[in-house]
CSV table of C-alpha atoms and ligand atoms in Angstrom, one decimal:
chain,number,residue,atom,x,y,z
A,1,UNK,CA,-49.4,23.1,-15.3
A,2,UNK,CA,-50.3,25.3,-12.4
A,3,UNK,CA,-53.2,27.7,-12.6
A,4,UNK,CA,-53.7,29.6,-15.8
A,5,UNK,CA,-52.1,33.1,-16.0
A,6,UNK,CA,-55.3,34.6,-17.4
A,7,UNK,CA,-57.1,33.9,-14.1
A,8,UNK,CA,-54.4,35.7,-12.2
A,9,UNK,CA,-55.3,38.8,-14.3
A,10,UNK,CA,-59.1,38.2,-13.9
A,11,UNK,CA,-58.8,37.4,-10.2
A,12,UNK,CA,-59.8,40.9,-9.0
A,13,UNK,CA,-62.8,41.1,-11.4
A,14,UNK,CA,-64.1,37.7,-10.4
A,15,UNK,CA,-63.6,38.5,-6.7
A,16,UNK,CA,-65.6,41.7,-7.2
A,17,UNK,CA,-68.5,39.8,-8.9
A,18,UNK,CA,-68.4,37.3,-6.1
A,19,UNK,CA,-68.6,39.9,-3.4
A,20,UNK,CA,-71.5,41.7,-5.1
A,21,UNK,CA,-73.4,38.4,-5.3
A,22,UNK,CA,-72.5,37.8,-1.6
A,23,UNK,CA,-74.0,41.1,-0.7
A,24,UNK,CA,-77.3,40.3,-2.6
A,25,UNK,CA,-78.2,36.7,-1.7
A,26,UNK,CA,-81.3,35.2,-3.2
A,27,UNK,CA,-83.1,32.0,-2.1
A,28,UNK,CA,-84.4,29.0,-4.0
A,29,UNK,CA,-85.9,30.0,-7.4
A,30,UNK,CA,-85.9,33.7,-6.5
A,31,UNK,CA,-82.5,34.3,-8.1
A,32,UNK,CA,-83.8,37.0,-10.4
A,33,UNK,CA,-81.1,39.6,-9.8
A,34,UNK,CA,-78.3,36.9,-9.9
A,35,UNK,CA,-79.7,35.2,-13.0
A,36,UNK,CA,-79.9,38.7,-14.7
A,37,UNK,CA,-76.3,39.5,-13.9
A,38,UNK,CA,-75.2,36.0,-15.1
A,39,UNK,CA,-77.1,36.4,-18.4
A,40,UNK,CA,-75.8,39.9,-19.0
A,41,UNK,CA,-72.2,38.9,-18.4
A,42,UNK,CA,-72.4,35.9,-20.6
A,43,UNK,CA,-73.7,38.1,-23.4
A,44,UNK,CA,-70.9,40.6,-22.8
A,45,UNK,CA,-68.3,37.8,-23.0
A,46,UNK,CA,-69.7,37.0,-26.4
A,47,UNK,CA,-71.3,33.6,-25.7
A,48,UNK,CA,-72.9,32.2,-28.9
A,49,UNK,CA,-76.2,31.8,-27.2
A,50,UNK,CA,-77.6,32.8,-23.8
A,51,UNK,CA,-81.0,31.4,-22.7
A,52,UNK,CA,-82.8,32.4,-19.6
A,53,UNK,CA,-85.7,30.7,-17.9
A,54,UNK,CA,-84.5,27.1,-18.0
A,55,UNK,CA,-85.7,25.5,-14.8
A,56,UNK,CA,-87.6,28.7,-14.0
A,57,UNK,CA,-84.7,31.1,-13.2
A,58,UNK,CA,-81.8,29.0,-14.6
A,59,UNK,CA,-79.4,30.4,-17.2
A,60,UNK,CA,-77.6,28.5,-20.0
A,61,UNK,CA,-74.7,29.9,-22.1
A,62,UNK,CA,-73.3,28.2,-25.2
A,63,UNK,CA,-69.7,28.7,-26.2
A,64,UNK,CA,-68.4,27.2,-29.4
A,65,UNK,CA,-64.8,26.2,-29.8
A,66,UNK,CA,-62.4,27.2,-32.7
A,67,UNK,CA,-63.6,24.0,-34.4
A,68,UNK,CA,-66.2,21.3,-34.0
A,69,UNK,CA,-64.8,18.2,-35.6
A,70,UNK,CA,-65.3,16.3,-32.4
A,71,UNK,CA,-69.0,17.0,-32.1
A,72,UNK,CA,-68.5,16.9,-28.4
A,73,UNK,CA,-70.7,19.0,-26.0
A,74,UNK,CA,-69.7,19.4,-22.4
A,75,UNK,CA,-71.8,20.9,-19.6
A,76,UNK,CA,-70.3,22.8,-16.7
A,77,UNK,CA,-72.6,23.6,-13.9
A,78,UNK,CA,-72.7,26.1,-11.0
A,79,UNK,CA,-75.4,26.8,-8.5
A,80,UNK,CA,-76.6,30.4,-7.7
A,81,UNK,CA,-78.9,30.2,-4.7
A,82,UNK,CA,-78.3,31.3,-1.1
A,83,UNK,CA,-79.7,30.0,2.3
A,84,UNK,CA,-82.3,31.3,4.8
A,85,UNK,CA,-79.6,32.0,7.4
A,86,UNK,CA,-78.8,35.4,9.0
A,87,UNK,CA,-75.2,36.3,8.3
A,88,UNK,CA,-73.0,37.2,11.2
A,89,UNK,CA,-69.6,37.5,9.5
A,90,UNK,CA,-69.4,41.3,9.9
A,91,UNK,CA,-67.8,41.5,6.4
A,92,UNK,CA,-68.0,44.9,4.7
A,93,UNK,CA,-69.8,43.1,1.8
A,94,UNK,CA,-72.0,41.0,4.1
A,95,UNK,CA,-75.6,40.2,3.1
A,96,UNK,CA,-77.8,43.3,2.8
A,97,UNK,CA,-80.9,41.0,3.1
A,98,UNK,CA,-81.7,40.1,6.7
A,99,UNK,CA,-82.3,36.3,7.0
A,100,UNK,CA,-80.6,35.4,3.7
A,101,UNK,CA,-77.0,34.5,3.2
A,102,UNK,CA,-74.5,32.9,0.8
A,103,UNK,CA,-73.5,30.4,3.4
A,104,UNK,CA,-72.7,27.6,1.0
A,105,UNK,CA,-70.4,29.5,-1.3
A,106,UNK,CA,-72.7,29.4,-4.4
A,107,UNK,CA,-71.7,33.0,-4.8
A,108,UNK,CA,-68.1,31.7,-5.4
A,109,UNK,CA,-69.3,28.9,-7.7
A,110,UNK,CA,-71.3,31.3,-9.9
A,111,UNK,CA,-68.4,33.8,-10.0
A,112,UNK,CA,-65.8,31.1,-10.9
A,113,UNK,CA,-67.9,29.6,-13.7
A,114,UNK,CA,-68.5,33.2,-15.0
A,115,UNK,CA,-64.7,33.6,-15.0
A,116,UNK,CA,-64.2,30.4,-16.9
A,117,UNK,CA,-66.9,31.4,-19.4
A,118,UNK,CA,-65.1,34.7,-20.0
A,119,UNK,CA,-61.8,32.9,-20.6
A,120,UNK,CA,-63.4,30.3,-22.8
A,121,UNK,CA,-65.2,32.9,-24.9
A,122,UNK,CA,-62.0,34.8,-25.3
A,123,UNK,CA,-59.8,31.9,-26.2
A,124,UNK,CA,-62.1,29.3,-27.8
A,125,UNK,CA,-59.1,26.9,-27.6
A,126,UNK,CA,-61.1,23.7,-27.9
A,127,UNK,CA,-62.7,21.5,-30.5
A,128,UNK,CA,-66.4,21.2,-29.6
A,129,UNK,CA,-69.0,23.1,-27.6
A,130,UNK,CA,-69.3,24.2,-24.0
A,131,UNK,CA,-72.6,24.7,-22.2
A,132,UNK,CA,-72.3,26.7,-19.0
A,133,UNK,CA,-75.2,25.9,-16.7
A,134,UNK,CA,-76.3,28.2,-13.9
A,135,UNK,CA,-79.0,26.7,-11.7
A,136,UNK,CA,-81.2,28.1,-9.0
A,137,UNK,CA,-82.6,26.2,-6.0
A,138,UNK,CA,-79.8,23.8,-5.2
A,139,UNK,CA,-80.6,24.1,-1.5
A,140,UNK,CA,-83.7,21.9,-1.4
A,141,UNK,CA,-85.7,23.2,-4.3
A,142,UNK,CA,-84.6,20.9,-7.0
A,143,UNK,CA,-83.5,23.5,-9.5
A,144,UNK,CA,-81.2,21.0,-11.2
A,145,UNK,CA,-84.0,18.6,-11.6
A,146,UNK,CA,-86.2,21.4,-13.1
A,147,UNK,CA,-83.5,22.3,-15.7
A,148,UNK,CA,-83.3,18.6,-16.7
A,149,UNK,CA,-87.1,18.4,-16.9
A,150,UNK,CA,-87.1,21.4,-19.2
A,151,UNK,CA,-85.1,19.2,-21.6
A,152,UNK,CA,-81.8,21.0,-21.2
A,153,UNK,CA,-79.6,17.9,-21.9
A,154,UNK,CA,-81.3,17.0,-25.2
A,155,UNK,CA,-81.9,20.6,-26.4
A,156,UNK,CA,-78.1,21.3,-26.4
A,157,UNK,CA,-77.0,17.7,-26.9
A,158,UNK,CA,-74.9,17.7,-23.7
A,159,UNK,CA,-72.9,14.5,-23.5
A,160,UNK,CA,-71.0,15.0,-20.2
A,161,UNK,CA,-71.5,17.2,-17.2
A,162,UNK,CA,-69.1,18.5,-14.5
A,163,UNK,CA,-69.8,20.2,-11.2
A,164,UNK,CA,-67.7,21.7,-8.4
A,165,UNK,CA,-68.2,22.6,-4.7
A,166,UNK,CA,-65.9,24.5,-2.3
A,167,UNK,CA,-65.1,22.5,0.8
A,168,UNK,CA,-64.1,24.0,4.1
A,169,UNK,CA,-61.3,22.1,5.9
A,170,UNK,CA,-59.4,21.2,2.7
A,171,UNK,CA,-56.4,23.3,1.9
A,172,UNK,CA,-57.2,26.2,-0.4
A,173,UNK,CA,-57.3,25.2,-4.1
A,174,UNK,CA,-56.6,21.5,-3.4
A,175,UNK,CA,-59.1,19.0,-4.9
A,176,UNK,CA,-60.9,15.9,-3.7
A,177,UNK,CA,-63.2,13.5,-5.6
A,178,UNK,CA,-64.3,9.9,-5.7
A,179,UNK,CA,-65.9,7.6,-8.2
A,180,UNK,CA,-69.3,6.1,-7.6
A,181,UNK,CA,-71.8,7.4,-4.9
A,182,UNK,CA,-70.3,10.6,-3.4
A,183,UNK,CA,-73.3,12.5,-1.9
A,184,UNK,CA,-76.4,10.9,-0.3
A,185,UNK,CA,-80.0,10.6,-1.3
A,186,UNK,CA,-81.9,12.8,1.1
A,187,UNK,CA,-85.4,11.6,1.9
A,188,UNK,CA,-87.6,13.1,4.6
A,189,UNK,CA,-90.4,11.8,6.7
A,190,UNK,CA,-93.1,13.1,8.9
A,191,UNK,CA,-95.2,10.7,11.1
A,192,UNK,CA,-98.3,11.5,13.1
A,193,UNK,CA,-98.9,8.9,15.8
A,194,UNK,CA,-102.5,9.0,17.0
A,195,UNK,CA,-103.7,7.5,20.3
A,196,UNK,CA,-106.2,8.6,22.9
A,197,UNK,CA,-105.4,11.5,25.2
A,198,UNK,CA,-106.1,11.4,28.9
A,199,UNK,CA,-105.0,12.4,32.4
A,200,UNK,CA,-101.4,11.9,33.2
A,201,UNK,CA,-102.4,10.1,36.4
A,202,UNK,CA,-104.8,7.7,34.6
A,203,UNK,CA,-102.7,6.1,31.8
A,204,UNK,CA,-105.0,3.0,31.7
A,205,UNK,CA,-107.8,5.2,30.4
A,206,UNK,CA,-105.6,6.6,27.6
A,207,UNK,CA,-103.7,5.2,24.6
A,208,UNK,CA,-100.3,6.9,24.9
A,209,UNK,CA,-98.9,8.0,21.6
A,210,UNK,CA,-95.8,9.4,23.2
A,211,UNK,CA,-94.6,6.1,24.6
A,212,UNK,CA,-95.5,4.6,21.2
A,213,UNK,CA,-93.6,7.3,19.3
A,214,UNK,CA,-90.6,6.8,21.6
A,215,UNK,CA,-90.5,3.1,20.8
A,216,UNK,CA,-90.7,3.8,17.1
A,217,UNK,CA,-87.9,6.4,17.3
A,218,UNK,CA,-85.7,3.9,19.0
A,219,UNK,CA,-86.7,1.0,16.7
A,220,UNK,CA,-85.9,3.0,13.6
A,221,UNK,CA,-82.2,2.8,14.4
A,222,UNK,CA,-82.4,-0.9,13.9
A,223,UNK,CA,-82.8,-0.3,10.1
A,224,UNK,CA,-79.3,1.2,10.0
A,225,UNK,CA,-77.7,-1.3,12.5
A,226,UNK,CA,-79.6,-4.5,11.5
A,227,UNK,CA,-81.0,-4.3,8.0
A,228,UNK,CA,-78.6,-2.2,6.0
A,229,UNK,CA,-75.4,-3.8,4.7
A,230,UNK,CA,-72.6,-2.3,6.9
A,231,UNK,CA,-70.6,-1.5,3.8
A,232,UNK,CA,-73.4,0.7,2.5
A,233,UNK,CA,-73.6,3.9,4.4
A,234,UNK,CA,-76.9,5.0,5.8
A,235,UNK,CA,-78.2,7.5,8.3
A,236,UNK,CA,-81.7,7.9,9.9
A,237,UNK,CA,-82.1,10.9,12.1
A,238,UNK,CA,-85.3,11.9,13.9
A,239,UNK,CA,-84.8,15.6,14.3
A,240,UNK,CA,-88.1,16.8,15.8
A,241,UNK,CA,-90.9,15.6,18.0
A,242,UNK,CA,-94.0,17.5,19.0
A,243,UNK,CA,-96.7,16.5,21.4
A,244,UNK,CA,-100.3,17.8,21.2
A,245,UNK,CA,-100.1,18.2,25.0
A,246,UNK,CA,-98.3,21.2,26.5
A,247,UNK,CA,-99.2,20.2,30.1
A,248,UNK,CA,-97.2,18.3,32.7
A,249,UNK,CA,-100.2,16.1,33.5
A,250,UNK,CA,-102.0,15.5,30.2
A,251,UNK,CA,-101.3,12.5,28.0
A,252,UNK,CA,-101.5,13.8,24.4
A,253,UNK,CA,-103.9,12.5,21.8
A,254,UNK,CA,-101.2,12.6,19.1
A,255,UNK,CA,-97.5,13.0,18.6
A,256,UNK,CA,-95.7,14.1,15.5
A,257,UNK,CA,-92.1,13.4,14.7
A,258,UNK,CA,-90.0,14.2,11.6
A,259,UNK,CA,-86.6,13.6,10.3
A,260,UNK,CA,-84.4,12.5,7.4
A,261,UNK,CA,-83.0,9.3,5.9
A,262,UNK,CA,-79.7,9.4,4.0
A,263,UNK,CA,-78.6,6.6,1.7
A,264,UNK,CA,-75.9,6.0,-0.9
A,265,UNK,CA,-77.5,3.2,-3.0
A,266,UNK,CA,-80.8,2.5,-4.7
A,267,UNK,CA,-81.0,-0.8,-2.7
A,268,UNK,CA,-80.7,0.9,0.7
A,269,UNK,CA,-83.0,3.7,-0.4
A,270,UNK,CA,-85.8,1.3,-1.2
A,271,UNK,CA,-85.0,-1.0,1.8
A,272,UNK,CA,-85.0,2.0,4.2
A,273,UNK,CA,-88.3,3.3,3.0
A,274,UNK,CA,-89.9,-0.2,3.1
A,275,UNK,CA,-88.5,-1.0,6.6
A,276,UNK,CA,-89.4,2.5,7.9
A,277,UNK,CA,-93.1,2.1,6.9
A,278,UNK,CA,-93.3,-1.4,8.2
A,279,UNK,CA,-91.7,-0.6,11.6
A,280,UNK,CA,-93.8,2.5,12.1
A,281,UNK,CA,-97.1,0.9,11.3
A,282,UNK,CA,-96.5,-2.4,13.2
A,283,UNK,CA,-95.1,-0.7,16.3
A,284,UNK,CA,-98.0,1.8,16.3
A,285,UNK,CA,-100.5,-1.1,16.0
A,286,UNK,CA,-98.7,-3.1,18.7
A,287,UNK,CA,-99.3,-0.2,21.1
A,288,UNK,CA,-102.9,0.3,20.0
A,289,UNK,CA,-102.1,3.5,18.1
A,290,UNK,CA,-102.5,4.5,14.5
A,291,UNK,CA,-99.7,6.1,12.4
A,292,UNK,CA,-100.0,8.4,9.5
A,293,UNK,CA,-96.8,8.4,7.4
A,294,UNK,CA,-95.8,11.2,5.0
A,295,UNK,CA,-92.8,10.1,3.0
A,296,UNK,CA,-91.1,13.0,1.2
A,297,UNK,CA,-88.6,11.8,-1.4
A,298,UNK,CA,-85.6,14.2,-1.8
A,299,UNK,CA,-82.6,14.2,-4.1
A,300,UNK,CA,-81.2,10.9,-5.3
A,301,UNK,CA,-77.7,9.9,-4.4
A,302,UNK,CA,-75.1,11.7,-6.5
A,303,UNK,CA,-73.0,9.2,-8.4
A,304,UNK,CA,-69.8,10.1,-10.2
A,305,UNK,CA,-69.1,8.2,-13.4
A,306,UNK,CA,-65.8,6.2,-13.3
A,307,UNK,CA,-64.1,7.5,-16.5
A,308,UNK,CA,-65.1,11.2,-16.1
A,309,UNK,CA,-64.0,11.1,-12.4
A,310,UNK,CA,-60.6,9.8,-13.3
A,311,UNK,CA,-60.3,12.5,-16.0
A,312,UNK,CA,-61.5,15.2,-13.6
A,313,UNK,CA,-58.9,14.1,-11.0
A,314,UNK,CA,-56.1,14.1,-13.7
A,315,UNK,CA,-57.1,17.7,-14.5
A,316,UNK,CA,-57.2,18.7,-10.8
A,317,UNK,CA,-53.8,17.2,-10.3
A,318,UNK,CA,-52.4,19.2,-13.3
A,319,UNK,CA,-53.9,22.4,-11.9
A,320,UNK,CA,-53.0,22.0,-8.2
A,321,UNK,CA,-50.3,19.4,-8.1
A,322,UNK,CA,-52.3,16.8,-6.3
A,323,UNK,CA,-55.8,15.4,-6.0
A,324,UNK,CA,-57.3,13.2,-3.3
A,325,UNK,CA,-59.0,10.5,-5.5
A,326,UNK,CA,-60.6,8.8,-2.5
A,327,UNK,CA,-62.3,11.8,-0.8
A,328,UNK,CA,-64.7,10.7,2.0
A,329,UNK,CA,-68.3,10.1,1.1
A,330,UNK,CA,-70.6,12.8,2.5
A,331,UNK,CA,-74.1,12.1,3.7
A,332,UNK,CA,-75.2,15.6,2.6
A,333,UNK,CA,-77.3,15.9,-0.5
A,334,UNK,CA,-76.6,17.6,-3.9
A,335,UNK,CA,-79.0,18.5,-6.6
A,336,UNK,CA,-76.4,17.9,-9.3
A,337,UNK,CA,-77.4,14.2,-8.8
A,338,UNK,CA,-80.2,14.8,-11.3
A,339,UNK,CA,-77.8,15.9,-14.0
A,340,UNK,CA,-75.5,12.9,-13.3
A,341,UNK,CA,-78.6,10.6,-13.6
A,342,UNK,CA,-79.1,11.9,-17.2
A,343,UNK,CA,-75.5,12.1,-18.3
A,344,UNK,CA,-72.1,10.7,-17.3
A,345,UNK,CA,-69.9,13.2,-15.5
A,346,UNK,CA,-68.1,14.1,-12.3
A,347,UNK,CA,-68.4,16.4,-9.3
A,348,UNK,CA,-65.3,17.6,-7.5
A,349,UNK,CA,-64.5,19.4,-4.2
A,350,UNK,CA,-62.1,22.3,-4.1
A,351,UNK,CA,-60.6,23.3,-0.7
A,352,UNK,CA,-61.9,26.5,0.9
A,353,UNK,CA,-59.1,26.4,3.5
A,354,UNK,CA,-59.6,26.8,7.3
A,355,UNK,CA,-63.0,28.5,7.1
A,356,UNK,CA,-66.3,28.0,9.1
A,357,UNK,CA,-68.3,25.1,7.7
A,358,UNK,CA,-70.9,25.6,5.0
A,359,UNK,CA,-74.4,26.5,6.3
A,360,UNK,CA,-72.8,28.3,9.2
A,361,UNK,CA,-73.6,32.0,9.7
A,362,UNK,CA,-69.9,32.7,10.1
A,363,UNK,CA,-69.0,31.0,6.7
A,364,UNK,CA,-67.5,32.8,3.8
A,365,UNK,CA,-66.3,31.6,0.4
A,366,UNK,CA,-62.5,32.1,0.1
A,367,UNK,CA,-61.6,34.2,-2.9
A,368,UNK,CA,-58.1,32.7,-3.0
A,369,UNK,CA,-59.8,29.6,-4.4
A,370,UNK,CA,-60.8,31.4,-7.6
A,371,UNK,CA,-57.6,30.8,-9.8
A,372,UNK,CA,-57.6,27.1,-9.1
A,373,UNK,CA,-61.3,26.7,-9.5
A,374,UNK,CA,-61.5,28.6,-12.8
A,375,UNK,CA,-58.4,26.8,-14.1
A,376,UNK,CA,-60.0,23.4,-13.4
A,377,UNK,CA,-63.1,24.5,-15.4
A,378,UNK,CA,-61.0,25.7,-18.4
A,379,UNK,CA,-58.7,22.8,-18.4
A,380,UNK,CA,-61.6,20.3,-18.3
A,381,UNK,CA,-62.7,21.8,-21.6
A,382,UNK,CA,-59.3,22.2,-23.3
A,383,UNK,CA,-58.2,18.6,-22.4
A,384,UNK,CA,-61.5,16.9,-23.1
A,385,UNK,CA,-61.9,18.6,-26.5
A,386,UNK,CA,-58.3,19.4,-27.6
A,387,UNK,CA,-57.8,21.3,-30.8
A,388,UNK,CA,-56.3,19.2,-33.6
B,1,ZN,ZN1,-75.5,23.9,0.9
B,2,ZN,ZN1,-73.8,24.1,-1.7
């Protein structure tokens, strides 16, 4: 089965919705316009229930099948938020908001799930219930977590959840997925190393926090190379360092550095945090400094369930002819992790073709992905809950 014919008919409409969303990007939880459009369309499609305000600006739509002898309830999730990036694509529907841009394709994700919701509302060709989930604040705000905390899974008795992200560099409409940990846990840290400032020519009268911080930054890489199991991917990146001295000849009193730790397993996440704190404190002490550590937990690793991943890959193969079932792990984070912690499910990548990478000011979602993406959503529902 290739893509569904109905999506060839709806392709133009869905593209127009996508481009309108692209023109009006909204960041984090401030997706008021987008959420309003989503809710209005879901009502117009004839969804059985549309609820706004789940996870602040999240929207949930319920679509009941022709029958419900299975008692199954499947959640399909899209993200709606944009990024604080200034768009330079020069498109005629480029962002009208300076400094905000749909640079991760969430405009496409929202439009495709809306398209699927329209089709599923029209056809109802399944035995059970679909919950379409539109979340805000995927890009760092934890909108998915907040929807879960609002009790979404229990309120609608959701039993499985599915998610999809476009992926630049993969052929348009092709799919990739893998079971187990797929996206990383994304913790962050900020460390303030305090010493004693002084004249650059009289280091013996100072306690140099910059030399100390440099040793710490170097030592941190030993967590990845010496403590972590080589089979278990891990990244520690120190991405910024700031000295309290702006002069050529003044040893600073303090130095701050910050960065991120990416891990794929709970074991490495705990080990990394523990080793990080021990190395920072002990190294600072060894050099006569003090270190203040701010550990900022981020999203957990996103882990695909085995059975649902295999099913999602079978559906992708039916839609596009092939599916890479061993797509490479990404050390990026994904807020869908919280939904997968609450319910079994799977998250799949769909090729965006030869485009600029996500989070790049040149990026654009490829509208040619729409028929394959929508078909995957619809087919997930019709195959998982077939009518008798
Ligand atoms: Zn992103
Ligand atoms: Zn994204």
